[in-house]
Coordinates of N, CA and C in Angstrom, one line a residue:
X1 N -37.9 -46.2 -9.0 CA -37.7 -45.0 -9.9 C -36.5 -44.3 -9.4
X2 N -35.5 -44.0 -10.7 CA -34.2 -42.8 -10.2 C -34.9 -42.0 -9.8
X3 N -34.7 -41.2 -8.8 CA -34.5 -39.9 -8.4 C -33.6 -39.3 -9.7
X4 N -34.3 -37.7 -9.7 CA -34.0 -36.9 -10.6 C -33.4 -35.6 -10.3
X5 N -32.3 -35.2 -10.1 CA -31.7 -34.1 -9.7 C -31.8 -32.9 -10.4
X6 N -32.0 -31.7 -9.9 CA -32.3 -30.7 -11.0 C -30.8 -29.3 -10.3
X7 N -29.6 -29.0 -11.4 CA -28.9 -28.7 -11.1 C -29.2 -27.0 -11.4
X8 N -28.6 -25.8 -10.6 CA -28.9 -24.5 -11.1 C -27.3 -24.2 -11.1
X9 N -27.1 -23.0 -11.6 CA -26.1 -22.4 -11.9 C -25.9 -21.4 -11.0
X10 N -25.0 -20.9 -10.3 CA -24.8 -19.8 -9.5 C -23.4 -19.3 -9.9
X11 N -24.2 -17.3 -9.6 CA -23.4 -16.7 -10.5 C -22.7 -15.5 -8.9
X12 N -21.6 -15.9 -8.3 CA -21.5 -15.4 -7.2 C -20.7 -13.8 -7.6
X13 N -21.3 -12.9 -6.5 CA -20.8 -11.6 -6.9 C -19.7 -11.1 -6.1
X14 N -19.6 -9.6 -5.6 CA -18.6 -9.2 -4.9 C -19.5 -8.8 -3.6
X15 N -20.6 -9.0 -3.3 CA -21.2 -8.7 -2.0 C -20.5 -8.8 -0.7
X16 N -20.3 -7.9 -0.1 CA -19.8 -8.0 1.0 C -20.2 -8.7 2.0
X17 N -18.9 -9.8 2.6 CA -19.4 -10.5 3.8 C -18.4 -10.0 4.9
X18 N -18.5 -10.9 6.2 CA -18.3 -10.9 7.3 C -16.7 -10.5 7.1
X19 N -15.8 -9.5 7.8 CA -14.2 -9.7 7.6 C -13.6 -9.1 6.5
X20 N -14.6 -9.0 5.3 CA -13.6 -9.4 3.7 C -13.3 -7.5 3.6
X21 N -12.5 -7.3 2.9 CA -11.7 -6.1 2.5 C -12.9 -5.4 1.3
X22 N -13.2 -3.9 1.1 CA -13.7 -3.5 0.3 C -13.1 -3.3 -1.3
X23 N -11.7 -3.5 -1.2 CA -10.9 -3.7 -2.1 C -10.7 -5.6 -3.0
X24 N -12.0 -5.7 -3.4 CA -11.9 -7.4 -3.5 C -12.1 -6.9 -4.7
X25 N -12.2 -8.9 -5.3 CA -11.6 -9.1 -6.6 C -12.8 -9.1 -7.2
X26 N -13.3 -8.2 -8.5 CA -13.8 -8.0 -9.6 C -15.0 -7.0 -9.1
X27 N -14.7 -5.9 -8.4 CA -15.0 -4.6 -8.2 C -14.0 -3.9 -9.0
X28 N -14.8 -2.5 -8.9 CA -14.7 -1.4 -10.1 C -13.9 0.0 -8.8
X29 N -13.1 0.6 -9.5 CA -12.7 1.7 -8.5 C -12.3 2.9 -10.1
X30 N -13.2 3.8 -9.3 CA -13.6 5.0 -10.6 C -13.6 6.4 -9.7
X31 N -12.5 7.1 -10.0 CA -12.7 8.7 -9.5 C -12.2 9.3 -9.9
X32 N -11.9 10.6 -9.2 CA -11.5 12.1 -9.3 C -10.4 12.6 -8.4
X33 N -9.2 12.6 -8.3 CA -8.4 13.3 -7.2 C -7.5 14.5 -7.6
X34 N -6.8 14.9 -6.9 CA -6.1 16.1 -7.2 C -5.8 17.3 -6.5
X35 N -5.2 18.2 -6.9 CA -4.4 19.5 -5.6 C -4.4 20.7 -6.1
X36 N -4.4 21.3 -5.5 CA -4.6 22.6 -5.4 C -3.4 23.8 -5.0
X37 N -2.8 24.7 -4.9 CA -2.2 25.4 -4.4 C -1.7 27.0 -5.0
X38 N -1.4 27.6 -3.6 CA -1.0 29.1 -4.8 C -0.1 29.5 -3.2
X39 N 0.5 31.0 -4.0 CA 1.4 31.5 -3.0 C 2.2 32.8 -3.6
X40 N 2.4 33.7 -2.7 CA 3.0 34.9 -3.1 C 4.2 35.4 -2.1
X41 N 4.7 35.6 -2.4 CA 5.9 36.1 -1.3 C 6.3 37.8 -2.5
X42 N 7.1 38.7 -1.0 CA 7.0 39.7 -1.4 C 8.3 40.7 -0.8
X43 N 9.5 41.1 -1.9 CA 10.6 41.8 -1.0 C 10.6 42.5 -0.7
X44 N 10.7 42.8 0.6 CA 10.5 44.1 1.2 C 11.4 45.8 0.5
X45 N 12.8 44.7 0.4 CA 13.9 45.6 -0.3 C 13.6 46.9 -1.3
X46 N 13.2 45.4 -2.6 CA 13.1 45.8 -3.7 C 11.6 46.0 -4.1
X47 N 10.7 45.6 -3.8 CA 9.3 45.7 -3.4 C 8.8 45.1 -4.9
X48 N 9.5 44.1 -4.9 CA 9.4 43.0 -6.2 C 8.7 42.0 -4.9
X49 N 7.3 41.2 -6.3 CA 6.1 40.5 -5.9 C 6.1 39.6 -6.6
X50 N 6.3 38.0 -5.8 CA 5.5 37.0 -6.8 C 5.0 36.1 -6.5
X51 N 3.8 35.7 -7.3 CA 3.1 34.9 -7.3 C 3.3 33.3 -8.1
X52 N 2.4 32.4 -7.5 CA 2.8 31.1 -8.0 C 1.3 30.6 -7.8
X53 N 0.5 29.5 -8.8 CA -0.6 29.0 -8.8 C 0.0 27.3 -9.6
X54 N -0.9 26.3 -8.4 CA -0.5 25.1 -9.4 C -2.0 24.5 -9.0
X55 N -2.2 23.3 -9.9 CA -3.3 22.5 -10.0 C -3.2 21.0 -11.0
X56 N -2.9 20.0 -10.0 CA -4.0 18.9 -11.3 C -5.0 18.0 -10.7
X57 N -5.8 17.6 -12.2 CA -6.6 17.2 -11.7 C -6.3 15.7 -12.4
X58 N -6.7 14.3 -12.1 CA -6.5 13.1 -12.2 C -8.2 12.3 -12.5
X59 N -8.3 11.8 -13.3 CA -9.6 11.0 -13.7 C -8.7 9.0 -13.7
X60 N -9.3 8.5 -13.1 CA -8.5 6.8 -13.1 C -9.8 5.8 -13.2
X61 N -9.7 5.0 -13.8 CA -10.8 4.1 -13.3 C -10.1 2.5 -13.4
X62 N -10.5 1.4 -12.8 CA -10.1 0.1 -12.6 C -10.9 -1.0 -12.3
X63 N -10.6 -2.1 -12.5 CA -11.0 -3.2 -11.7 C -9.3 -4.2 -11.0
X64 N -10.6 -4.7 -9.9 CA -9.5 -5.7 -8.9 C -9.6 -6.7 -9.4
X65 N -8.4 -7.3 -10.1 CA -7.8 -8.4 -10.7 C -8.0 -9.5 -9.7
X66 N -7.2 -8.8 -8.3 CA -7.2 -10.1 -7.2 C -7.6 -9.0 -6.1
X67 N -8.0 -10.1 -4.8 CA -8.2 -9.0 -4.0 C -7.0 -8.1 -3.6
X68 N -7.3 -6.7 -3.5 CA -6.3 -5.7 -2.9 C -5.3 -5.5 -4.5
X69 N -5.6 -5.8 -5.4 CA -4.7 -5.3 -6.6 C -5.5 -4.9 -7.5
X70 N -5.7 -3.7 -8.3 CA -6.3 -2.9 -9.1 C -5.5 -2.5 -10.2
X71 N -6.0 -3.1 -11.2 CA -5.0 -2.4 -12.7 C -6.4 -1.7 -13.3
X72 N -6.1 -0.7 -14.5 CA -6.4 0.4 -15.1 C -5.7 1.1 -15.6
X73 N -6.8 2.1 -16.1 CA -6.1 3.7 -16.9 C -6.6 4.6 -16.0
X74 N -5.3 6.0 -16.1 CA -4.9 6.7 -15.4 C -4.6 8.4 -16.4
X75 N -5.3 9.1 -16.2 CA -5.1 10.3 -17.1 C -5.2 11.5 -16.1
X76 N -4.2 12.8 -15.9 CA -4.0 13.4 -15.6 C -4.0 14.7 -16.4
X77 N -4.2 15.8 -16.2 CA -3.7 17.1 -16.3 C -2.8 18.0 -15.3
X78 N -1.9 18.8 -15.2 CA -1.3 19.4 -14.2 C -1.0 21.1 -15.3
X79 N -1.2 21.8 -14.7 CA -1.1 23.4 -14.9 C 0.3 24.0 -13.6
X80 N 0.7 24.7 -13.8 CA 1.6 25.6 -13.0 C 1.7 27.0 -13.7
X81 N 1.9 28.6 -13.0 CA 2.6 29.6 -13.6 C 3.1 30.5 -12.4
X82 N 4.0 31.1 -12.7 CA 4.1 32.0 -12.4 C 5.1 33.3 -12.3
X83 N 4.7 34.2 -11.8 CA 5.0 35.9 -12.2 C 5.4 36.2 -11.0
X84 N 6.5 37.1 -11.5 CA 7.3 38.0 -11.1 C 7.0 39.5 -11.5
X85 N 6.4 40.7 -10.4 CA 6.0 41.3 -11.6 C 7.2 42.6 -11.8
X86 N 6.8 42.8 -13.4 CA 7.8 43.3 -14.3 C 9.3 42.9 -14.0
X87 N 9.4 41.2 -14.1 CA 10.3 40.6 -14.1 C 10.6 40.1 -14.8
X88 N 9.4 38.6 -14.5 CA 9.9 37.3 -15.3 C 8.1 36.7 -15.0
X89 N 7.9 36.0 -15.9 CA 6.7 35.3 -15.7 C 7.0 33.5 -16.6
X90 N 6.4 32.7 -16.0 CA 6.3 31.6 -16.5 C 4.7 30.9 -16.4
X91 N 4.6 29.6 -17.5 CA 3.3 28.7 -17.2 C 3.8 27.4 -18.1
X92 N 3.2 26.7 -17.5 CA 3.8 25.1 -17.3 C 2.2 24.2 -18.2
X93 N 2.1 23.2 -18.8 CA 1.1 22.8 -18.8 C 1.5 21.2 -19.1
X94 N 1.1 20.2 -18.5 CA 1.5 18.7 -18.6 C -0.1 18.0 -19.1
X95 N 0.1 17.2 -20.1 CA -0.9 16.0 -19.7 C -0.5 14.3 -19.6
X96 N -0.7 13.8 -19.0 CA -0.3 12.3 -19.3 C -1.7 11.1 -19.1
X97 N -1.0 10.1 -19.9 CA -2.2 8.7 -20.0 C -1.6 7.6 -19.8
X98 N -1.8 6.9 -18.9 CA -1.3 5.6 -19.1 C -2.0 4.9 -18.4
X99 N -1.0 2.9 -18.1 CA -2.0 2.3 -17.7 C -1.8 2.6 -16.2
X100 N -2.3 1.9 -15.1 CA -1.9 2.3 -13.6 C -2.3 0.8 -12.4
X101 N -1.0 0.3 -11.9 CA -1.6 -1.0 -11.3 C -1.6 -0.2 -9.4
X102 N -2.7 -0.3 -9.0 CA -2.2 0.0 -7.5 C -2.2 -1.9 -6.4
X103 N -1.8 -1.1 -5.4 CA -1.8 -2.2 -4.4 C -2.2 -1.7 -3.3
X104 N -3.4 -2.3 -2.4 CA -4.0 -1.9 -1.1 C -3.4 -2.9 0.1
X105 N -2.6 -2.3 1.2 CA -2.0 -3.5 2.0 C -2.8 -4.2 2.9
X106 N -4.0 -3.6 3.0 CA -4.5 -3.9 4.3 C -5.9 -4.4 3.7
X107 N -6.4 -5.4 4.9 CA -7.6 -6.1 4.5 C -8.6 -5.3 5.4
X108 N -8.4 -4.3 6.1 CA -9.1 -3.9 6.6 C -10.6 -3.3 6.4
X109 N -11.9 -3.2 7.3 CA -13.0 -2.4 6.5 C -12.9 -1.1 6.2
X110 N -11.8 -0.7 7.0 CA -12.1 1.0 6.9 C -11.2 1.5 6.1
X111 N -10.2 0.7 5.4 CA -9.4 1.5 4.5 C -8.2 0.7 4.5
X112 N -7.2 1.4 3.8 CA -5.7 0.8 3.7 C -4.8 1.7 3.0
X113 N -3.2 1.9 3.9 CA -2.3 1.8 2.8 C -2.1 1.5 1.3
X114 N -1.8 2.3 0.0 CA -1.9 1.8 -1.0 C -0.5 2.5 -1.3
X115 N 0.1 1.8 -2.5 CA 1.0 2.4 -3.4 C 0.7 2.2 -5.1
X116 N 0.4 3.3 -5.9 CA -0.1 2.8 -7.1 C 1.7 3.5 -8.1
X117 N 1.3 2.6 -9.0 CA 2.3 3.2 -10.3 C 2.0 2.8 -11.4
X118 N 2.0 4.3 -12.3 CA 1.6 4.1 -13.4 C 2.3 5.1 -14.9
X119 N 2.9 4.1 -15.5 CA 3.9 4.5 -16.5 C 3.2 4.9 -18.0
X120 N 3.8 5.8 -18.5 CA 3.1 6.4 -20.0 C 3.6 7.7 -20.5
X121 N 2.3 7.9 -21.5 CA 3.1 9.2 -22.6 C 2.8 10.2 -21.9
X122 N 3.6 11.3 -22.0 CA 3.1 12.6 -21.4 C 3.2 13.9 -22.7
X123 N 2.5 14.6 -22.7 CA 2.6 16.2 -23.7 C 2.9 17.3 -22.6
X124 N 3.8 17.9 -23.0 CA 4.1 19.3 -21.7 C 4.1 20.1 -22.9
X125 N 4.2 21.7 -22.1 CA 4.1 22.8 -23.0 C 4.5 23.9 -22.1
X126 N 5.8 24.4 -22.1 CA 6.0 25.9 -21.4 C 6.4 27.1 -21.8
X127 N 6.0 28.1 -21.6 CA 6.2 29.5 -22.3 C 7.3 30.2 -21.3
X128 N 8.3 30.8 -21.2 CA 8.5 31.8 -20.2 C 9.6 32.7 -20.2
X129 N 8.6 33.8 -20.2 CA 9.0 35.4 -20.5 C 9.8 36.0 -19.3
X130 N 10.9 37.0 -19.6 CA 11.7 37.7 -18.9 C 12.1 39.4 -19.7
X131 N 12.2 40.2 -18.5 CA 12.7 41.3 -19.0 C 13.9 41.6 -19.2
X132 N 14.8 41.3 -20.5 CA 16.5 41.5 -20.2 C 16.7 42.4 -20.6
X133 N 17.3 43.5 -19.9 CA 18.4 44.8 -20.9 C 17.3 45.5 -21.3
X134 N 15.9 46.0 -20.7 CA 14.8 46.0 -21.2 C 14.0 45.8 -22.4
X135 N 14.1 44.4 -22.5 CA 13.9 44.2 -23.8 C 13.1 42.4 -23.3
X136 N 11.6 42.1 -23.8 CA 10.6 41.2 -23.3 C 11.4 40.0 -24.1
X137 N 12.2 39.0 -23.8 CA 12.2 37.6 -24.2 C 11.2 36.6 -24.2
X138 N 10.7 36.0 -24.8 CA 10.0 34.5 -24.5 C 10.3 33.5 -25.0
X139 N 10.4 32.1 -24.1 CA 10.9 31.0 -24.6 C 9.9 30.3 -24.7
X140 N 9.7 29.6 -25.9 CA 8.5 28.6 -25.8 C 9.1 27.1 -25.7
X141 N 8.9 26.3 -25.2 CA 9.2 24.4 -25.2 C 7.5 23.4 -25.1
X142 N 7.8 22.8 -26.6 CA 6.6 22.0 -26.4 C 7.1 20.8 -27.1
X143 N 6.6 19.3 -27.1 CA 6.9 18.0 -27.4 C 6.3 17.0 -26.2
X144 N 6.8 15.9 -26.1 CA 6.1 15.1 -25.6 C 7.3 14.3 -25.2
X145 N 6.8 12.7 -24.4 CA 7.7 11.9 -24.0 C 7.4 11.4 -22.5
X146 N 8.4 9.9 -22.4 CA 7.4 9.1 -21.5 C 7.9 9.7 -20.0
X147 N 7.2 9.2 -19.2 CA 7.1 9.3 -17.9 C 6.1 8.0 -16.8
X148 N 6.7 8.2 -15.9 CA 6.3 7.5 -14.1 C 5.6 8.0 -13.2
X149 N 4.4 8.3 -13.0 CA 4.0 8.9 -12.0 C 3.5 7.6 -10.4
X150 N 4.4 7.8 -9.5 CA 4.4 7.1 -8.2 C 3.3 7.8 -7.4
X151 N 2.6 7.3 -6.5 CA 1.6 7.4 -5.3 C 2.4 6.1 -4.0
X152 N 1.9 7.1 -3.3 CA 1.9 6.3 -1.4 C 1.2 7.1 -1.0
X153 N -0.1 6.0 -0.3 CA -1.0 7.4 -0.1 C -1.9 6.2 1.3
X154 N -3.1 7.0 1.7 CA -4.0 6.0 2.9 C -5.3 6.2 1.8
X155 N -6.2 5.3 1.9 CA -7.3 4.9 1.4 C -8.7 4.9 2.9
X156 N -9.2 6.0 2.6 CA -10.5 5.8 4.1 C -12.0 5.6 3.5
X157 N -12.5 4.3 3.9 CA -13.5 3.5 3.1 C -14.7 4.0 3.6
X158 N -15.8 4.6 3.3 CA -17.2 4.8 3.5 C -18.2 4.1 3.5
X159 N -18.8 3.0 4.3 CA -20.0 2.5 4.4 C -19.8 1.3 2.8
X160 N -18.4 0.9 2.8 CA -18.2 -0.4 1.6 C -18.2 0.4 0.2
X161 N -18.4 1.4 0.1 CA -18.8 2.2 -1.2 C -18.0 3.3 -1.7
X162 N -17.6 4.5 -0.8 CA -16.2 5.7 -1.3 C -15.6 5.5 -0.6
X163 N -14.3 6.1 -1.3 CA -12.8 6.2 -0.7 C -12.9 7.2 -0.9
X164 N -11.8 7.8 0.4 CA -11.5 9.0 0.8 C -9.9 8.9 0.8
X165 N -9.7 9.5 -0.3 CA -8.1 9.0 -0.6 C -6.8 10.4 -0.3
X166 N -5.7 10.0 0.4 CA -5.4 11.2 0.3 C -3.7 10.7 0.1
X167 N -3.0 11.2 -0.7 CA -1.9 10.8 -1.7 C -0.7 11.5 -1.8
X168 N 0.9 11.2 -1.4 CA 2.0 11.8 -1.5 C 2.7 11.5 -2.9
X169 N 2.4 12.3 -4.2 CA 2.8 12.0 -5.2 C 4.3 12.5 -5.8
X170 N 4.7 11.5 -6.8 CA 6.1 11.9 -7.2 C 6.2 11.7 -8.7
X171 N 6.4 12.5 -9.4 CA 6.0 12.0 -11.4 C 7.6 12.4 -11.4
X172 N 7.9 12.2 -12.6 CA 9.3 12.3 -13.6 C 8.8 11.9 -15.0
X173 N 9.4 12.8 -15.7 CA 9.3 12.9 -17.1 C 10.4 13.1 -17.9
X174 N 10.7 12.6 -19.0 CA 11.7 12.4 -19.8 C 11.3 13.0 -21.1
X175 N 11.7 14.7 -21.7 CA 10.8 14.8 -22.9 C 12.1 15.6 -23.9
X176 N 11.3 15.1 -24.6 CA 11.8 15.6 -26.1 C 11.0 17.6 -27.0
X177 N 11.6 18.1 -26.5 CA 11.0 19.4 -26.7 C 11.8 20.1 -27.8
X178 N 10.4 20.6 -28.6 CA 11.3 21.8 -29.2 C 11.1 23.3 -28.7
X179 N 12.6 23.8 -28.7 CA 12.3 25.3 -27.9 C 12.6 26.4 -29.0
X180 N 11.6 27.4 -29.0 CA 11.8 28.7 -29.6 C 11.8 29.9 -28.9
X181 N 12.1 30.6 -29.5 CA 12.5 32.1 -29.2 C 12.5 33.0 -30.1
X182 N 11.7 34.0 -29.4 CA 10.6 35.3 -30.0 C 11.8 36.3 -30.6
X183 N 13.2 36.1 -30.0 CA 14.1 37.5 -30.7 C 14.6 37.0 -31.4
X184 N 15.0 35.2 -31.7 CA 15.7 35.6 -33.1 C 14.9 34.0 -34.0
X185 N 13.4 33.8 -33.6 CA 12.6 32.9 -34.1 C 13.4 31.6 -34.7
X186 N 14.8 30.8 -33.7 CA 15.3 30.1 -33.8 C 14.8 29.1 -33.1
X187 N 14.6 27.7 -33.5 CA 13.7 26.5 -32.8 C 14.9 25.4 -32.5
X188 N 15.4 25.1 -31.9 CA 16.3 23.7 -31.2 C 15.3 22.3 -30.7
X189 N 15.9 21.8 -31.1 CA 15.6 20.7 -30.4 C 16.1 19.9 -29.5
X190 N 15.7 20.1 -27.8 CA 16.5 19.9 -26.5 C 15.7 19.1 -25.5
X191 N 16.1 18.0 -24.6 CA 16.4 17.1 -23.9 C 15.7 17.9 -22.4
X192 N 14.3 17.6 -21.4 CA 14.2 18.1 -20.6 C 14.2 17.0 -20.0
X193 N 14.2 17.0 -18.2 CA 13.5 16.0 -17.4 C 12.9 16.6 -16.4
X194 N 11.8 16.2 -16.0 CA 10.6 17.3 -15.5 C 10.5 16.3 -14.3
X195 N 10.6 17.1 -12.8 CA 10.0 15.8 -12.0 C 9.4 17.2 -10.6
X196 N 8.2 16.4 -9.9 CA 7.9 17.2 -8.8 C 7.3 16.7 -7.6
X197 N 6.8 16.7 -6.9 CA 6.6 16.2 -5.4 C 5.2 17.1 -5.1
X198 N 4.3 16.4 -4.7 CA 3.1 17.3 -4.2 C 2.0 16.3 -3.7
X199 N 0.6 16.8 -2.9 CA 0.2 16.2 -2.0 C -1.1 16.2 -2.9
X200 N -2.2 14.9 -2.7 CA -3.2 15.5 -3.5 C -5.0 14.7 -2.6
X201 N -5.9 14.9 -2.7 CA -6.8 14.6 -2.2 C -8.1 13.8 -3.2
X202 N -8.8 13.3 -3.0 CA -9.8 13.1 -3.2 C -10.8 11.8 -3.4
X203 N -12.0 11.4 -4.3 CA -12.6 10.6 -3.7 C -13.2 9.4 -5.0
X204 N -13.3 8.4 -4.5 CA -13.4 7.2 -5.9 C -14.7 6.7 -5.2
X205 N -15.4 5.5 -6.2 CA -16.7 5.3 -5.9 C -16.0 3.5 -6.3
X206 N -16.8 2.5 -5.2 CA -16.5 1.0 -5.4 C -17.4 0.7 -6.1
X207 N -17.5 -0.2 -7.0 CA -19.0 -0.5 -7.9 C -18.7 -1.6 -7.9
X208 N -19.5 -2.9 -7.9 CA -19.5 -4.2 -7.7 C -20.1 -4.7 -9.1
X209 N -19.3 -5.8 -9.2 CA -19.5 -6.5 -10.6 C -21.2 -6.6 -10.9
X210 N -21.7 -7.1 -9.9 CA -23.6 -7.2 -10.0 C -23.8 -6.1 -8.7
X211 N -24.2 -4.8 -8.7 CA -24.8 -4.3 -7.9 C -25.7 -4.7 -6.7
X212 N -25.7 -3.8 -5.8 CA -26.7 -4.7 -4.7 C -27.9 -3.7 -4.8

């Protein structure tokens, strides 16, 4: 009599074994990061005060194509203002979307060097008011247009599951804005390029293709 073999199918996941990087292939990386900051300085002279407030916040989510390489989408907001008082006041407002590939260098358990980049559309919008000849000006600039935002940042891994991410960012933007003005309600259409530097923190969750 043949012997009769009976064949099963195996469906292998991202479970963690002995050595392997938490950054492996066909895991999910989904968070929240972002920065914070404010600041006043104040002249003694002229006893003129200003203040400055910034913030964004970043929503990303991905999967690992290969191990240590992550492509996705990447959406951001960033706010900025600020006042001079009975000077000059300003406020800034960006959003951008695109897609975002990062790279993790290290196979390590506890984390790794990353650099992510991710290219797309951006909307900005800025108002900002001055006192000239006593008399209140405001300039308004709003439109849209593409942009790069770069990361180099460290990645600190939690028990195979969060990262603890903390990030030296650099964006540039290329926009097409129209600007108006409140004294003689004339609108132009003018050429900005927007770029900044700032530090940012926060924390993503690993999710595995078949959970454990």
């Amino acid at each position: 009599m043949s012997p009769i073999c009976f064949a099963q199918e195996t469906v292998k996941d991202t479970i963690k074994t002995a050595s392997e990087t938490p950054f492996r292939k066909g895991r999910w990386l989904t968070g929240l990061t972002g920065f914070i900051g404010s600041g006043s300085t104040e002249n003694t002279i002229t006893h003129n005060k200003s203040i400055s407030n910034r913030y964004r916040i970043e929503i990303n989510t991905g999967k690992f194509v290969r191990d240590r390489i992550n492509i996705g989408l990447s959406a951001n907001m960033e706010r900025s203002n600020f006042e001079e008082k009975n000077v000059a006041e300003s406020t800034s407002e960006t959003f951008f979307i695109g897609p975002k590939g990062t790279y993790y260098a290290s196979n390590s358990e506890i984390g790794s060097i990353f650099f992510s980049l991710s290219p797309g559309y951006a909307l900005y919008r800025d108002q900002v008011g001055a006192i000239i000849e006593n008399v209140y000006t405001e300039n308004t600039n709003k439109g849209g247009g593409f942009g790069f935002l770069f990361t180099f940042g460290f990645a600190y891994v939690i028990h195979d599951r969060v990262s603890f991410d903390l990030g030296l960012n650099y964006n540039v933007y290329w926009l097409d804005l129209n600007q108006e003005n409140s004294i003689n309600d004339k609108t132009d259409n003018v050429s900005f390029e927007v770029s900044n530097l700032s530090f940012s923190f926060g924390f993503k969750i690993l999710l595995d293709s078949k959970p454990l």
